[in-house]
Amino acid sequence: MLNWRFIAVVAMVATDMVAATQAQSSRKPQSPVSLKDAYRNAFLIGVAINSPQIKGQDMGGDAIVERQFNSITPENVLKWEVVHPEPDVYNFDLSDQYVSFGEKRHMFVVGHCLVWHSQTPAWVFRDDKGDSLDRDALLKRMHDHIQTVVGRYKGRIQAWDVVNEALNENGTMRQSPWQKIIGDDYVEKAFQYAHEADPQAKLVYNDYNLENDQKRKGALVLITKLKAEGVPVDAVGLQGHDSMDWPSLEDEDTTIGAFASLGVKVIISELDIDLLPPATEHATADVSVHVEQDPKLNPYPKGLPESVQKELGKRYSDLFKVFLKHRGAVIRVTFWGLSDGDSWRNDWPVLGRTSYPLLFDRSDQPKLAFHAVLEAAGGKN
Ligand code: G3I
């Protein structure tokens, strides 16, 4: 069977070789050939990788990851349900391969994620009889999990998303099982445990929709409190599950500036841009939301018109110009998946849509948006 990813990479390398030869012969400076090089002096460029990519079952995809990116995040394999599916069972098979993948390629390796309400098995919150754990027992369980997972990769995973999505849309604390059983201070405990397990690792609070006023205010209060208490929080992850008109560039700018002014770094941690018709009334990345299939919600099953490709490129370019304005505060931009075919957006919030949120198409060809992001780096790096 033809391996389209492999063919795509060979084609890209060939194109770059031709470009390099032309540049040499005309003695013009060579234009940047990869995302990571274009942004080398601004911030890291990362990508979330999936199980086939980690296992080497998508060699074409892996070659693009290696060529274009200098940081990786595991899309799923370090989540609690995968790595710690039962009370006394840890499964490090895939996560070990994930960390080796990054080390072999000298990449900045991210861990995602330690404490979240989703993809955490129900047993975590119950005792042997099925009753709810008390605060001390759940804190012990959280401590042991963090100690075991972070401890295993001490010095090898450079940054951890410690707490994921602790806030409601109105900025109050989400009533997750963690919050209900332990109380609001589960957040600081998680950061303290992660710091104990690996004092060198950079620790991140990660959430979506922080560009919205109320939720941003809640996050600013939370981070201010953590910092005042001496809790080791190094950065805020703005997930960046964006659409064509949300967030506004002004809101993105304000949000990055607001967190930077608290003395934490900012990471765009899960970037993708949804151009399909909105299936929910308000922008969200809440994985529990499901919407019925409807052809009106899936307008491009056979391919994306050139005009829409251009709009996507413009949107990516505009956002990257905001990120670049905040270089120094923004330390990494990570895409949530490699190619359109890999994206969670194809099955959320509507199953089976044909989505186009990333920089590489379903045959792993760089899209117009890829070139727009490269060009946005300009000559300023
Ligand atoms: O592993 C099973 C597999 O055994 C089974 O055959 C298959 C059938 O559907 O499902 C597989 O699990 C899926 C898993 O991804 C791995 O592919 C789950 O159904 C699916 O729900 C899960 O979705 C992930 C989602 O988090 C779940 O919470 C997405 O891939 C992942 O991109 C998404 O990532 C989250 C971030 O962690 C946090 N921020 C929001 C972001 C997007 O939702």
PDB file of C-alpha atoms and ligand atoms in Angstrom, residues 48 50-51 74-76 79 81-82 112-113 116 118-119 161 164-165 206-208 239 241 270 272 285-288 290 336-337 342-345 347-348 351, ligand 1:
ATOM      1  CA  ALA A  48       0.416  16.695  20.193  1.00  0.00           C
ATOM      2  CA  ASN A  50      -1.126  10.127  19.032  1.00  0.00           C
ATOM      3  CA  SER A  51      -0.514   6.409  19.646  1.00  0.00           C
ATOM      4  CA  PRO A  74       1.033  13.243  24.339  1.00  0.00           C
ATOM      5  CA  GLU A  75      -2.551  13.632  23.110  1.00  0.00           C
ATOM      6  CA  ASN A  76      -3.792  10.803  25.368  1.00  0.00           C
ATOM      7  CA  LYS A  79      -3.813  10.585  30.973  1.00  0.00           C
ATOM      8  CA  GLU A  81      -7.095   6.182  32.468  1.00  0.00           C
ATOM      9  CA  VAL A  82      -4.236   5.021  30.229  1.00  0.00           C
ATOM     10  CA  HIS A 112      -0.253  15.949  29.848  1.00  0.00           C
ATOM     11  CA  CYS A 113      -2.011  15.762  32.277  1.00  0.00           C
ATOM     12  CA  TRP A 116      -8.305  16.356  35.430  1.00  0.00           C
ATOM     13  CA  SER A 118     -12.083  13.725  32.455  1.00  0.00           C
ATOM     14  CA  GLN A 119     -10.376  10.471  31.389  1.00  0.00           C
ATOM     15  CA  ASP A 161       0.228  20.166  32.691  1.00  0.00           C
ATOM     16  CA  ASN A 164      -6.373  20.756  33.704  1.00  0.00           C
ATOM     17  CA  GLU A 165      -9.631  22.732  33.435  1.00  0.00           C
ATOM     18  CA  ASN A 206      -3.977  24.460  31.584  1.00  0.00           C
ATOM     19  CA  ASP A 207      -7.517  25.537  30.584  1.00  0.00           C
ATOM     20  CA  TYR A 208      -9.723  26.578  27.659  1.00  0.00           C
ATOM     21  CA  GLN A 239      -5.500  25.737  25.154  1.00  0.00           C
ATOM     22  CA  HIS A 241      -9.270  25.534  20.635  1.00  0.00           C
ATOM     23  CA  GLU A 270      -3.565  22.931  22.271  1.00  0.00           C
ATOM     24  CA  ASP A 272      -6.395  24.317  16.430  1.00  0.00           C
ATOM     25  CA  ALA A 285     -13.768  22.424  24.540  1.00  0.00           C
ATOM     26  CA  ASP A 286     -15.832  20.498  27.094  1.00  0.00           C
ATOM     27  CA  VAL A 287     -15.408  16.875  26.033  1.00  0.00           C
ATOM     28  CA  SER A 288     -18.740  15.842  27.565  1.00  0.00           C
ATOM     29  CA  HIS A 290     -22.288  15.824  22.107  1.00  0.00           C
ATOM     30  CA  TRP A 336      -3.345  19.830  18.955  1.00  0.00           C
ATOM     31  CA  GLY A 337      -2.535  17.172  16.374  1.00  0.00           C
ATOM     32  CA  ASP A 342      -5.631  13.147  13.137  1.00  0.00           C
ATOM     33  CA  SER A 343      -7.737  15.841  14.793  1.00  0.00           C
ATOM     34  CA  TRP A 344     -10.199  15.213  17.649  1.00  0.00           C
ATOM     35  CA  ARG A 345     -12.328  17.862  15.877  1.00  0.00           C
ATOM     36  CA  ASP A 347     -15.515  13.550  16.143  1.00  0.00           C
ATOM     37  CA  TRP A 348     -16.312  16.356  18.553  1.00  0.00           C
ATOM     38  CA  LEU A 351     -19.283  12.456  15.281  1.00  0.00           C
TER      39      LEU A 351
HETATM   40  O1  G3I B   1      -8.641   4.317  23.335  1.00  0.00           O
HETATM   41  C1  G3I B   1      -9.976   4.077  22.851  1.00  0.00           C
HETATM   42  C2  G3I B   1      -9.987   2.925  21.898  1.00  0.00           C
HETATM   43  O2  G3I B   1      -9.609   1.759  22.603  1.00  0.00           O
HETATM   44  C3  G3I B   1     -11.385   2.788  21.292  1.00  0.00           C
HETATM   45  O3  G3I B   1     -11.374   1.784  20.328  1.00  0.00           O
HETATM   46  C4  G3I B   1     -11.818   4.096  20.640  1.00  0.00           C
HETATM   47  C5  G3I B   1     -13.242   4.028  20.102  1.00  0.00           C
HETATM   48  O4  G3I B   1     -13.832   5.286  20.048  1.00  0.00           O
HETATM   49  O5  G3I B   1     -11.769   5.126  21.607  1.00  0.00           O
HETATM   50  C6  G3I B   1     -10.457   5.328  22.131  1.00  0.00           C
HETATM   51  O6  G3I B   1     -10.487   6.350  23.070  1.00  0.00           O
HETATM   52  C7  G3I B   1     -10.628   7.663  22.555  1.00  0.00           C
HETATM   53  C8  G3I B   1      -9.386   8.460  22.932  1.00  0.00           C
HETATM   54  O7  G3I B   1      -9.562   9.812  22.588  1.00  0.00           O
HETATM   55  C9  G3I B   1      -8.120   7.920  22.234  1.00  0.00           C
HETATM   56  O8  G3I B   1      -8.238   8.040  20.857  1.00  0.00           O
HETATM   57  C10 G3I B   1     -11.870   8.279  23.188  1.00  0.00           C
HETATM   58  O9  G3I B   1     -13.035   7.626  22.700  1.00  0.00           O
HETATM   59  C11 G3I B   1     -11.944   9.751  22.881  1.00  0.00           C
HETATM   60  O10 G3I B   1     -12.999  10.334  23.634  1.00  0.00           O
HETATM   61  C12 G3I B   1     -10.631  10.404  23.275  1.00  0.00           C
HETATM   62  O11 G3I B   1     -10.720  11.767  22.940  1.00  0.00           O
HETATM   63  C13 G3I B   1      -9.689  12.593  23.451  1.00  0.00           C
HETATM   64  C14 G3I B   1     -10.294  13.623  24.380  1.00  0.00           C
HETATM   65  O12 G3I B   1      -9.284  14.526  24.816  1.00  0.00           O
HETATM   66  C15 G3I B   1     -10.938  12.924  25.569  1.00  0.00           C
HETATM   67  O13 G3I B   1     -11.024  13.668  26.669  1.00  0.00           O
HETATM   68  C16 G3I B   1      -9.043  13.270  22.279  1.00  0.00           C
HETATM   69  O14 G3I B   1      -8.321  12.297  21.513  1.00  0.00           O
HETATM   70  C17 G3I B   1      -8.058  14.341  22.770  1.00  0.00           C
HETATM   71  O15 G3I B   1      -7.626  15.116  21.681  1.00  0.00           O
HETATM   72  C18 G3I B   1      -8.763  15.276  23.750  1.00  0.00           C
HETATM   73  O16 G3I B   1      -7.814  16.212  24.239  1.00  0.00           O
HETATM   74  C19 G3I B   1      -8.323  17.198  25.158  1.00  0.00           C
HETATM   75  C20 G3I B   1      -7.175  17.570  26.079  1.00  0.00           C
HETATM   76  O17 G3I B   1      -6.652  16.420  26.705  1.00  0.00           O
HETATM   77  C21 G3I B   1      -7.631  18.594  27.125  1.00  0.00           C
HETATM   78  N1  G3I B   1      -8.208  19.763  26.492  1.00  0.00           N
HETATM   79  C22 G3I B   1      -9.266  19.489  25.537  1.00  0.00           C
HETATM   80  C23 G3I B   1      -8.771  18.510  24.464  1.00  0.00           C
HETATM   81  C24 G3I B   1      -9.789  18.300  23.392  1.00  0.00           C
HETATM   82  O18 G3I B   1     -10.904  17.651  23.920  1.00  0.00           O
END
